[in-house]
Structure formats: C-alpha cells, structure tokens
PDB file of C-alpha atoms in Angstrom:
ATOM      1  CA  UNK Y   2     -24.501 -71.932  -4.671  1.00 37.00           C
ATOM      2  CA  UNK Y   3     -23.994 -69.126  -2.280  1.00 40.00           C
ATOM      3  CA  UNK Y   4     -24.556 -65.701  -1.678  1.00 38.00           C
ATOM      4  CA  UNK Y   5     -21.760 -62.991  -1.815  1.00 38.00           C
ATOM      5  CA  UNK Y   6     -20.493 -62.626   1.772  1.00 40.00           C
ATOM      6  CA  UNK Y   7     -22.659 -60.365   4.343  1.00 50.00           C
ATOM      7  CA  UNK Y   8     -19.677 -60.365   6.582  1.00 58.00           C
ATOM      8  CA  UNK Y   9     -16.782 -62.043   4.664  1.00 63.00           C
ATOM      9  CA  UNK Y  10     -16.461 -64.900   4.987  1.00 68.00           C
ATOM     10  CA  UNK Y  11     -19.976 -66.009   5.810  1.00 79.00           C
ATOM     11  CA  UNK Y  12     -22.530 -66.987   3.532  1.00 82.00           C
ATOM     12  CA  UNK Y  13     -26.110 -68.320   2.807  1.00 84.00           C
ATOM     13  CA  UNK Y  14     -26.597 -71.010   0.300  1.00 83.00           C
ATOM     14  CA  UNK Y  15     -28.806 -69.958  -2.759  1.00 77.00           C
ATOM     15  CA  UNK Y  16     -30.879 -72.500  -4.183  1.00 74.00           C
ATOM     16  CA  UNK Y  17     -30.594 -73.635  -7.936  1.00 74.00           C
ATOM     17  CA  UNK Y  18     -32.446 -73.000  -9.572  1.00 71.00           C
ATOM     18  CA  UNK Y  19     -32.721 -69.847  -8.821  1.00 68.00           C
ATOM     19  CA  UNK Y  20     -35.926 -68.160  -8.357  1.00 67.00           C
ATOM     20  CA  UNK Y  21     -36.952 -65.359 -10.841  1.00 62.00           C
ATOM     21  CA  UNK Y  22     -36.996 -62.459  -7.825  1.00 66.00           C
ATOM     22  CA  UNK Y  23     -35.480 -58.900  -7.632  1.00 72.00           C
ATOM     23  CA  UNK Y  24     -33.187 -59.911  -4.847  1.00 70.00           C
ATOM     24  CA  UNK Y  25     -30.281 -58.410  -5.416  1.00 73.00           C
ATOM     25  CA  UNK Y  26     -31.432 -55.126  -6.743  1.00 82.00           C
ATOM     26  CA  UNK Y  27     -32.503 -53.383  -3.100  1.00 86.00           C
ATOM     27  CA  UNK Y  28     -30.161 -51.499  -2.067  1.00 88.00           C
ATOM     28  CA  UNK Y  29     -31.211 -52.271   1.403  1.00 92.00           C
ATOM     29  CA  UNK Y  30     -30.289 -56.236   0.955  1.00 92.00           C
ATOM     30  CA  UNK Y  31     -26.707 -56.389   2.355  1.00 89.00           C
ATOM     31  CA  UNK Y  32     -27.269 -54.289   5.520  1.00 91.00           C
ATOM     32  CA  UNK Y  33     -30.712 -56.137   5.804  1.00 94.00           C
ATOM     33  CA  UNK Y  34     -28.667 -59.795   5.516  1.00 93.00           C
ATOM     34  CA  UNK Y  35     -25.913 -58.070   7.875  1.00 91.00           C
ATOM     35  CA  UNK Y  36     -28.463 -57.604  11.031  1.00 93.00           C
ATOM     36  CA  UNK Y  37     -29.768 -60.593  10.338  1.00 95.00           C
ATOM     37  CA  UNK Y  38     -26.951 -63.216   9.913  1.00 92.00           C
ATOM     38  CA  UNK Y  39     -25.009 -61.226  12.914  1.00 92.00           C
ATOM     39  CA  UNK Y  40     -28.214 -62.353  15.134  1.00 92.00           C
ATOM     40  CA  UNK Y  41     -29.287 -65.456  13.831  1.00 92.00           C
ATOM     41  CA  UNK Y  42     -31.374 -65.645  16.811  1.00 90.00           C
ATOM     42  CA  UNK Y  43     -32.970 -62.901  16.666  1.00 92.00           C
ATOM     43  CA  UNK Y  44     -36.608 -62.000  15.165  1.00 94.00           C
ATOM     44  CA  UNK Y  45     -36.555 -58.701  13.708  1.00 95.00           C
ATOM     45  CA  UNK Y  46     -40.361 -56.595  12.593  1.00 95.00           C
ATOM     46  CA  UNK Y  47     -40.437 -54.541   9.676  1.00 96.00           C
ATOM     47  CA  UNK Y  48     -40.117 -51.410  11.490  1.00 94.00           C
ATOM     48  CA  UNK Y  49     -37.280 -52.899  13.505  1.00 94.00           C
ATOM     49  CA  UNK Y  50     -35.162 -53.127  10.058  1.00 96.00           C
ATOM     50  CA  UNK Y  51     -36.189 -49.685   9.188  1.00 95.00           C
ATOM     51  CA  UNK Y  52     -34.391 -48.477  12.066  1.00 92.00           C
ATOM     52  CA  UNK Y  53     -31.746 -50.442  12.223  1.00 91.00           C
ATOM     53  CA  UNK Y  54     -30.931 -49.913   8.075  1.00 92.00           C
ATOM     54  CA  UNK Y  55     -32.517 -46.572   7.869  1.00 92.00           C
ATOM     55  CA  UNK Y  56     -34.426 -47.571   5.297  1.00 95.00           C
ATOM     56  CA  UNK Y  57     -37.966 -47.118   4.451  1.00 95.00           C
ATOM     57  CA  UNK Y  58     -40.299 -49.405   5.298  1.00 94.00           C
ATOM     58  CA  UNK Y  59     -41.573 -49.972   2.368  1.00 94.00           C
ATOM     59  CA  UNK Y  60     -38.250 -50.931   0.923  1.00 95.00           C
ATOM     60  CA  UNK Y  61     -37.208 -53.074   3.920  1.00 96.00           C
ATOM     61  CA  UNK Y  62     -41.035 -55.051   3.243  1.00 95.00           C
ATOM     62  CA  UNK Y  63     -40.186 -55.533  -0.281  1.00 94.00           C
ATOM     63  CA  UNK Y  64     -36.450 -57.002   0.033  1.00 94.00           C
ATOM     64  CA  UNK Y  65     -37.807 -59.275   2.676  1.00 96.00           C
ATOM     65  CA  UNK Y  66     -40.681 -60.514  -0.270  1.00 94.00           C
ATOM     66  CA  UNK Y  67     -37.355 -61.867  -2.025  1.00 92.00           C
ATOM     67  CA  UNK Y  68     -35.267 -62.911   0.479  1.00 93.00           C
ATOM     68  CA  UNK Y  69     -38.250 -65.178   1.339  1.00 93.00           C
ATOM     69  CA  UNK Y  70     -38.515 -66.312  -2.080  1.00 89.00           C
ATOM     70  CA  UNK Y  71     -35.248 -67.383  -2.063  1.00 89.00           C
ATOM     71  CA  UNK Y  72     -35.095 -69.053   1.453  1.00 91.00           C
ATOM     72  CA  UNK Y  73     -32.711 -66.798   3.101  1.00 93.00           C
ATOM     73  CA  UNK Y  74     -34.942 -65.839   5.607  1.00 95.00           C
ATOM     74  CA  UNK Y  75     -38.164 -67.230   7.459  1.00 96.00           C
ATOM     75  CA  UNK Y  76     -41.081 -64.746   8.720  1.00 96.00           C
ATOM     76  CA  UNK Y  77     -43.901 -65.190  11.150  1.00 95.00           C
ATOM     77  CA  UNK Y  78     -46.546 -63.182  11.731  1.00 92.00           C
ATOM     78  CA  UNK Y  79     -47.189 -62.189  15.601  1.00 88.00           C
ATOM     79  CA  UNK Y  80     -50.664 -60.536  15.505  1.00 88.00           C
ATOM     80  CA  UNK Y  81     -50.236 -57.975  13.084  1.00 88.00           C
ATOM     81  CA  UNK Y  82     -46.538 -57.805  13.047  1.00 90.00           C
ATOM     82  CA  UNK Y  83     -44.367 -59.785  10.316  1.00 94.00           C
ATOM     83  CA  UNK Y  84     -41.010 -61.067  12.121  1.00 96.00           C
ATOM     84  CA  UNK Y  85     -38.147 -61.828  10.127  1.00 97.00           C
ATOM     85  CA  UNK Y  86     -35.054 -63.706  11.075  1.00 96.00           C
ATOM     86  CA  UNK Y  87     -32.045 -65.367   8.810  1.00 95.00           C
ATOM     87  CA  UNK Y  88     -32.876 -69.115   7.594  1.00 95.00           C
ATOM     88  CA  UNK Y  89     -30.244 -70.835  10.168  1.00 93.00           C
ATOM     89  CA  UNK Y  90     -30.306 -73.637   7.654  1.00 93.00           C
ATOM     90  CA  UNK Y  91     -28.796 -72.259   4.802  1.00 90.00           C
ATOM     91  CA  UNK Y  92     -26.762 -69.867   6.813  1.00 90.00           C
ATOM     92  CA  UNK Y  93     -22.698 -70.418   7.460  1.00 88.00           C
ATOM     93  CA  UNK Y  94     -20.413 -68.502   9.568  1.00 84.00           C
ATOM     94  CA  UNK Y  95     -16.864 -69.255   9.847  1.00 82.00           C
ATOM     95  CA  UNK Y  96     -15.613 -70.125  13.455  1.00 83.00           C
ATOM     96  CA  UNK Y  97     -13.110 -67.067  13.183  1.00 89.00           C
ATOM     97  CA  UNK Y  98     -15.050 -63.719  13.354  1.00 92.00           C
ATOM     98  CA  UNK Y  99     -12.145 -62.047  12.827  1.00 94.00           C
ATOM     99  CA  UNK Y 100     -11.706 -63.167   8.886  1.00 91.00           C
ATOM    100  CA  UNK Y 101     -14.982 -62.009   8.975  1.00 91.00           C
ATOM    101  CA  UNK Y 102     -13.634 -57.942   8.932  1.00 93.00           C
ATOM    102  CA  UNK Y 103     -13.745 -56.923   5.426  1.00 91.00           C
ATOM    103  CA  UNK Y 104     -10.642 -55.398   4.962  1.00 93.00           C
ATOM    104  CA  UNK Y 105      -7.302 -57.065   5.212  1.00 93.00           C
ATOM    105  CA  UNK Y 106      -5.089 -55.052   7.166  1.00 94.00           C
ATOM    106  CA  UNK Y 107      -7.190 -54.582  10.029  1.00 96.00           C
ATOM    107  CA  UNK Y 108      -7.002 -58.532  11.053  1.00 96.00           C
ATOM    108  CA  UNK Y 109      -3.846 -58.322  12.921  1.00 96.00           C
ATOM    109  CA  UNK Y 110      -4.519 -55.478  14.953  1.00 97.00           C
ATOM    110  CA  UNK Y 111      -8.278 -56.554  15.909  1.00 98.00           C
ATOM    111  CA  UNK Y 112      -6.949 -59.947  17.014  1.00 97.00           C
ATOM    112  CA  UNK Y 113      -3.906 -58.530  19.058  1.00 98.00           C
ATOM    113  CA  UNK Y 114      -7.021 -56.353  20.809  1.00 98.00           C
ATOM    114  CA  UNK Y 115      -9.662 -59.315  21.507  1.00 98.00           C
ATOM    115  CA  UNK Y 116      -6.369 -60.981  22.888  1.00 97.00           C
ATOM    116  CA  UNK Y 117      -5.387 -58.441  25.029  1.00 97.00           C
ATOM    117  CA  UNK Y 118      -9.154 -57.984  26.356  1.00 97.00           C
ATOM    118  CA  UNK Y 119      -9.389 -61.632  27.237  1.00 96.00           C
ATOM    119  CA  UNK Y 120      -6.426 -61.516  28.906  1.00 96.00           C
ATOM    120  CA  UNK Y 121      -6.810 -58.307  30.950  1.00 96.00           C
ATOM    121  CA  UNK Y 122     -10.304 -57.270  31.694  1.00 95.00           C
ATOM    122  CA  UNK Y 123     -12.265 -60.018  33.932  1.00 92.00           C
ATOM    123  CA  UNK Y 124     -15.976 -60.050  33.579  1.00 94.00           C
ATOM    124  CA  UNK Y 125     -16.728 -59.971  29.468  1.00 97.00           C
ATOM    125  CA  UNK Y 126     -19.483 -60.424  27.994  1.00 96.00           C
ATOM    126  CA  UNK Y 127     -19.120 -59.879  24.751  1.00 97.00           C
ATOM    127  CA  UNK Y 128     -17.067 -57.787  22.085  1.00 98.00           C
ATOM    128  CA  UNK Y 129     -18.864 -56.062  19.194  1.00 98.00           C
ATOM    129  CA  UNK Y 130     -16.238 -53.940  16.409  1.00 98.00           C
ATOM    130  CA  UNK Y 131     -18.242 -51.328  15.155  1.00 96.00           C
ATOM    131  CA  UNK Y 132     -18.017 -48.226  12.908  1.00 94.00           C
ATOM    132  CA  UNK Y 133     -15.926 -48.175   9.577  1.00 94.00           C
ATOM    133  CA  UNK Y 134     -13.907 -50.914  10.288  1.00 95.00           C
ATOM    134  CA  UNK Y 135     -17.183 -53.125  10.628  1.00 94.00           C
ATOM    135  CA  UNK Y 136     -18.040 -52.062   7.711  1.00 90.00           C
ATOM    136  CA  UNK Y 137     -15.170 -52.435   5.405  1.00 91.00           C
ATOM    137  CA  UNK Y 138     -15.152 -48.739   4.856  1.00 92.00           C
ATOM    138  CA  UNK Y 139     -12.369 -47.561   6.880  1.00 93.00           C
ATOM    139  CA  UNK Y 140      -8.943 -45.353   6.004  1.00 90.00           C
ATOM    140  CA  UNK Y 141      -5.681 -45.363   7.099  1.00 82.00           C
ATOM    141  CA  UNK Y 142      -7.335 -42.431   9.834  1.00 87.00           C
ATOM    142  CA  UNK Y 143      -9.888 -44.826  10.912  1.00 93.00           C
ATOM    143  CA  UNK Y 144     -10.271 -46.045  14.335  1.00 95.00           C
ATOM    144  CA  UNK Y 145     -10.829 -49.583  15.378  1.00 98.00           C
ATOM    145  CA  UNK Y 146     -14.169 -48.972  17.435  1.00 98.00           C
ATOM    146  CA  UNK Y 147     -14.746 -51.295  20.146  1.00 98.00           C
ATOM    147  CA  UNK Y 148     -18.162 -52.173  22.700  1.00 97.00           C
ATOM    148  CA  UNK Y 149     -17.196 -54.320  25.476  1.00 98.00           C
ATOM    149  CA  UNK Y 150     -20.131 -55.695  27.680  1.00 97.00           C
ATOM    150  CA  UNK Y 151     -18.414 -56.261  31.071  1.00 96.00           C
ATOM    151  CA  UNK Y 152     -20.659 -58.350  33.640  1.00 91.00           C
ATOM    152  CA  UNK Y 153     -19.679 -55.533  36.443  1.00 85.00           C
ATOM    153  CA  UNK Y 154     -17.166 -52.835  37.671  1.00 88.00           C
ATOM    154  CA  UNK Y 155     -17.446 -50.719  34.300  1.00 92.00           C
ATOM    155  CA  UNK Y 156     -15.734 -47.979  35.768  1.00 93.00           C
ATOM    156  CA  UNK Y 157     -12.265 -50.240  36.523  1.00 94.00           C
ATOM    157  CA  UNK Y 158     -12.711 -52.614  33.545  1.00 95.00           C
ATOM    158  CA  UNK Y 159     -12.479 -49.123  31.433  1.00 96.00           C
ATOM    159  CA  UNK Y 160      -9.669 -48.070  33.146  1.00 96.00           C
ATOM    160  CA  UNK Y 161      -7.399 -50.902  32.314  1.00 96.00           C
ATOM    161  CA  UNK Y 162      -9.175 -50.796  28.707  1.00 97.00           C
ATOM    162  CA  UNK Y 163      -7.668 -47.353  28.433  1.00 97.00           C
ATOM    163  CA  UNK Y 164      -4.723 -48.008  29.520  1.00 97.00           C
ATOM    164  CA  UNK Y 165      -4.009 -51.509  26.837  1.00 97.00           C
ATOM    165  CA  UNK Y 166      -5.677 -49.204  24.217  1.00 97.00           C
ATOM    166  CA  UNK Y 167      -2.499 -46.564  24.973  1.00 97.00           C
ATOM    167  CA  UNK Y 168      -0.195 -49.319  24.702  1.00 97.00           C
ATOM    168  CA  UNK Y 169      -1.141 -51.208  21.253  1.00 97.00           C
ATOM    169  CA  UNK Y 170      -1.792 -46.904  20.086  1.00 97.00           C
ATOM    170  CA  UNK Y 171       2.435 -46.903  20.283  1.00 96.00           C
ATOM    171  CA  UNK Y 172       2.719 -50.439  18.774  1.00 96.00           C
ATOM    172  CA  UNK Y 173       3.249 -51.282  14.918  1.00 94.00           C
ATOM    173  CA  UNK Y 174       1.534 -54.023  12.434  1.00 94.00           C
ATOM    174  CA  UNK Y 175       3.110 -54.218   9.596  1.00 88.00           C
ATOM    175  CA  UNK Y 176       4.706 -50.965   9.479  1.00 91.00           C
ATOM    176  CA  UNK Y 177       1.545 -49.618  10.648  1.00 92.00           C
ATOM    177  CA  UNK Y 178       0.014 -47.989  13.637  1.00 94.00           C
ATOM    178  CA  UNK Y 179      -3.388 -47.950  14.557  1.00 96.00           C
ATOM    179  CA  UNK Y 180      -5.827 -45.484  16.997  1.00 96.00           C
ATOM    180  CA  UNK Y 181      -8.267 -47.782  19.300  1.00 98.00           C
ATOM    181  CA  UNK Y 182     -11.124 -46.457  20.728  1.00 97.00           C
ATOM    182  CA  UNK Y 183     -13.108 -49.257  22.937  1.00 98.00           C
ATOM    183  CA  UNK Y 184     -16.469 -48.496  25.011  1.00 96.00           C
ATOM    184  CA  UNK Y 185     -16.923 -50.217  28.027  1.00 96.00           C
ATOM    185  CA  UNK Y 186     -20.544 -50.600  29.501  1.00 95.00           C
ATOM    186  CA  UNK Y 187     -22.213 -52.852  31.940  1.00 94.00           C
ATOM    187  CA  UNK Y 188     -25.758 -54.270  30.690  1.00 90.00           C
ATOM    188  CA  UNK Y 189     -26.810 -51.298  33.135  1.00 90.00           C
ATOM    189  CA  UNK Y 190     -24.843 -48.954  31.826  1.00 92.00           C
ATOM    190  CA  UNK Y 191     -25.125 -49.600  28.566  1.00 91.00           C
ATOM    191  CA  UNK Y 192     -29.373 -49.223  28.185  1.00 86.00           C
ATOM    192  CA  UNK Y 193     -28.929 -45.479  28.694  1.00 86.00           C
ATOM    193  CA  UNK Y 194     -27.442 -45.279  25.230  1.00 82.00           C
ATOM    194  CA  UNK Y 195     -30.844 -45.802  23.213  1.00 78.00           C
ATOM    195  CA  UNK Y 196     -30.230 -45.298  19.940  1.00 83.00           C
ATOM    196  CA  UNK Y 197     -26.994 -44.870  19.630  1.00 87.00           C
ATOM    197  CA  UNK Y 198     -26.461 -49.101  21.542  1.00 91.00           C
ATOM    198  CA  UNK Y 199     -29.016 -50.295  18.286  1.00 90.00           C
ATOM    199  CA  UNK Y 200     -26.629 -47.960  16.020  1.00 90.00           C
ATOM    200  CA  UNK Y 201     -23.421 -49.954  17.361  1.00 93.00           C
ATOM    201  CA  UNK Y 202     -25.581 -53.542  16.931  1.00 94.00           C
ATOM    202  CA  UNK Y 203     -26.884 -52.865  13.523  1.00 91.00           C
ATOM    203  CA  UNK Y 204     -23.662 -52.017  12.076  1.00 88.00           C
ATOM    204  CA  UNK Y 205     -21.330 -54.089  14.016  1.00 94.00           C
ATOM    205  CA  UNK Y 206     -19.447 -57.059  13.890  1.00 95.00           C
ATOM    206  CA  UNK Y 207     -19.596 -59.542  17.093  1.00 96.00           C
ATOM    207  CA  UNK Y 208     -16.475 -61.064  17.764  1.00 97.00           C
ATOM    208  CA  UNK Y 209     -17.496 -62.309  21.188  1.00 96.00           C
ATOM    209  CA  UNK Y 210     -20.964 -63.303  22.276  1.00 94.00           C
ATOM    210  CA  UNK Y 211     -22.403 -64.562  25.314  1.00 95.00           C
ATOM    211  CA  UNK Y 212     -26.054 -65.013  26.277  1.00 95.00           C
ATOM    212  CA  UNK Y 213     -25.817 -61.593  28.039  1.00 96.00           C
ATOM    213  CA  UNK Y 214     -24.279 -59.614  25.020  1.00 96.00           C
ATOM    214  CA  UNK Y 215     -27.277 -62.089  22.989  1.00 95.00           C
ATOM    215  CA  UNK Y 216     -30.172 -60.713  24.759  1.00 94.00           C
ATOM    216  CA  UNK Y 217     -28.962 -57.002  24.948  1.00 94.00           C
ATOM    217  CA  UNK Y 218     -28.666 -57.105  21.281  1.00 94.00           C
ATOM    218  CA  UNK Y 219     -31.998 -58.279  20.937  1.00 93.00           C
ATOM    219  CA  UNK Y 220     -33.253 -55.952  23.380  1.00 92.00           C
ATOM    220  CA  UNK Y 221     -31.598 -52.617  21.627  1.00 92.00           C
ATOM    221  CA  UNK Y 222     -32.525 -53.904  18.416  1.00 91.00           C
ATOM    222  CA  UNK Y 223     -36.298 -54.919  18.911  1.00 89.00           C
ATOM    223  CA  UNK Y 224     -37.045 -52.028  20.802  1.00 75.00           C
ATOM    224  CA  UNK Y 225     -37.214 -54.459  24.089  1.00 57.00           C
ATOM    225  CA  UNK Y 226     -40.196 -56.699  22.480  1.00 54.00           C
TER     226      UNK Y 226
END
C-alpha cells in the first residue's frame, strides 16, 4: 500500500497492517514528507523542520512520532539532537521529475525550460522549480519560478537565462502563455540569500541535482550542520 503522493507521482509504501497512529491528521505531514522525500539524503533536526515548514516544534516532534511508527522515516539521535530523514527503503520517485509538478498544464512549459537550460547555459548544477507552481497552487497569473546553481560566471549564465526566459514569455502551450522568472546563483552567490535559499529548498521541486546543488541544499536547510 502506498501513501498519497508528496510530489505526484512519488510515493512511500505503507505497511499493512497498518499501525493504529494519528498520521495523517497533522497538518504539518505533507510539507514534512515533501522536505524529506525531495532530500532523501539529507538528515533534518526538529528545529530544522520547524523552519523549513513553519511549524511548531512541537507539532513537527509529534508527526515525526507517527511517521516513525509507520516506517516512513528513520531518526537518530546526535547528542541531544533527534535527526530525521525519509526511509529510502520504502521511498519511490519516478525517474521524470517533471510528472512530479502537481498540476497538469504546467508540464509542457517546465520541460521546454529545463530543455532550453541544458542546452544554453554551460556550467549547471542543478535546477530547483519553486513557488506556486511547486506547490500545485498556482493560477493562470502564476509564474514558473526557477533556481539555477551554475558552477561559475553567474553574471553571463543570467544573461542568456534572461534572454531564453524572453523568448519562451512570447511562445504558446496549448493556447497558453506563460511568465518565467529563473534565479541564477553560483554556490557563492547563492549563500548570501539565508533564508530566503532554505525558503526556495523547502518548498521546491528539484528537477536537476548534482552533488553541488546536494550539499547546498543540505547546507541551507540544516543551518550548515
């Protein structure tokens, strides 16, 4: 049995039968499960998932008593500190992140924009969607809300993100255009963003990783632990 998708399209098994926990009645469970299973790697504290959900610690400690009791996730204690990451195990991702975006209509566009990165800007790193397209939220006003990790020259890897971003602005999807907004940053670059890099992480969708974009994540989202 599985869970209902985090991201869509990717899933963690639920054993049967099925423990008697309060699992799915935190509201903090699906953006808890959404940090997690988009860093599988990744050992999160308490007060890490506080800031990352904006949820109370308290809350965040007793969702993780049930997703324990359940398997989804395995903890550690450090010292003091409980760390939490996503059972890898019982955890499955499909190999398209893109069918991962929650709503529909915003496939085709996303995909025409990770293709037009590849092709154009030398150096990634990594692609993260972020904002209300990440989280299945968006309207027809919506922007598609791009981070781009770029290995070196930020500066000129932005310009020629600006100027593909104009281009796919003018073209249609389905009858449809659609605004792009993409952030380019070097590793460098991008720690001077503090909170607002873990904001982008927590809620975001990666669509391309790499060790680099990996260990920044972690970085932002640990508080550099």
């Amino acid at each position: 049995m599985e869970s209902e998708s985090i991201h869509r399209g990717a899933s963690v098994e639920l054993p049967v039968p099925v423990p008697s926990t309060d699992l799915f009645s935190h509201t903090c469970t699906d953006e808890i499960l959404a940090v997690l299973v988009d860093n599988p790697y990744t050992a999160f504290g308490i007060r890490e998932l506080s800031r990352a959900t904006d949820h109370p610690h308290r809350s965040i400690s007793s969702a993780i008593d049930d997703l324990e009791a359940v398997g989804f996730v395995d903890t550690e204690h450090a010292g003091r500190k409980r760390l939490v990451r996503i059972n890898r195990s019982r955890l499955s991702k499909p190999d398209d992140p893109i069918v991962q975006i929650p709503q529909d209509e915003f496939h085709a566009p996303v995909r025409e924009l990770v293709a037009r990165l590849t092709d154009d800007v030398d150096g990634i790193d990594g692609i993260v969607l972020f904002g209300s397209v990440a989280r299945g939220n968006a309207d027809r006003r919506s922007d598609i809300d791009c981070f781009v990790l770029v290995d070196d020259a930020q500066a000129t890897a932005q310009q020629t993100v600006d100027e593909l971003t104009a281009e796919l602005n003018e073209e249609s999807f389905d009858g449809d255009r659609y605004k792009f907004h993409v952030l380019v940053e070097s590793v460098e670059s991008a720690r001077r963003y503090g909170d607002r890099l873990r904001e982008i992480f927590a809620t975001g969708l990666t669509l391309d990783e790499t060790e680099t974009l990996t260990q920044l994540k972690a970085e932002a989202l640990t508080n550099g632990r």
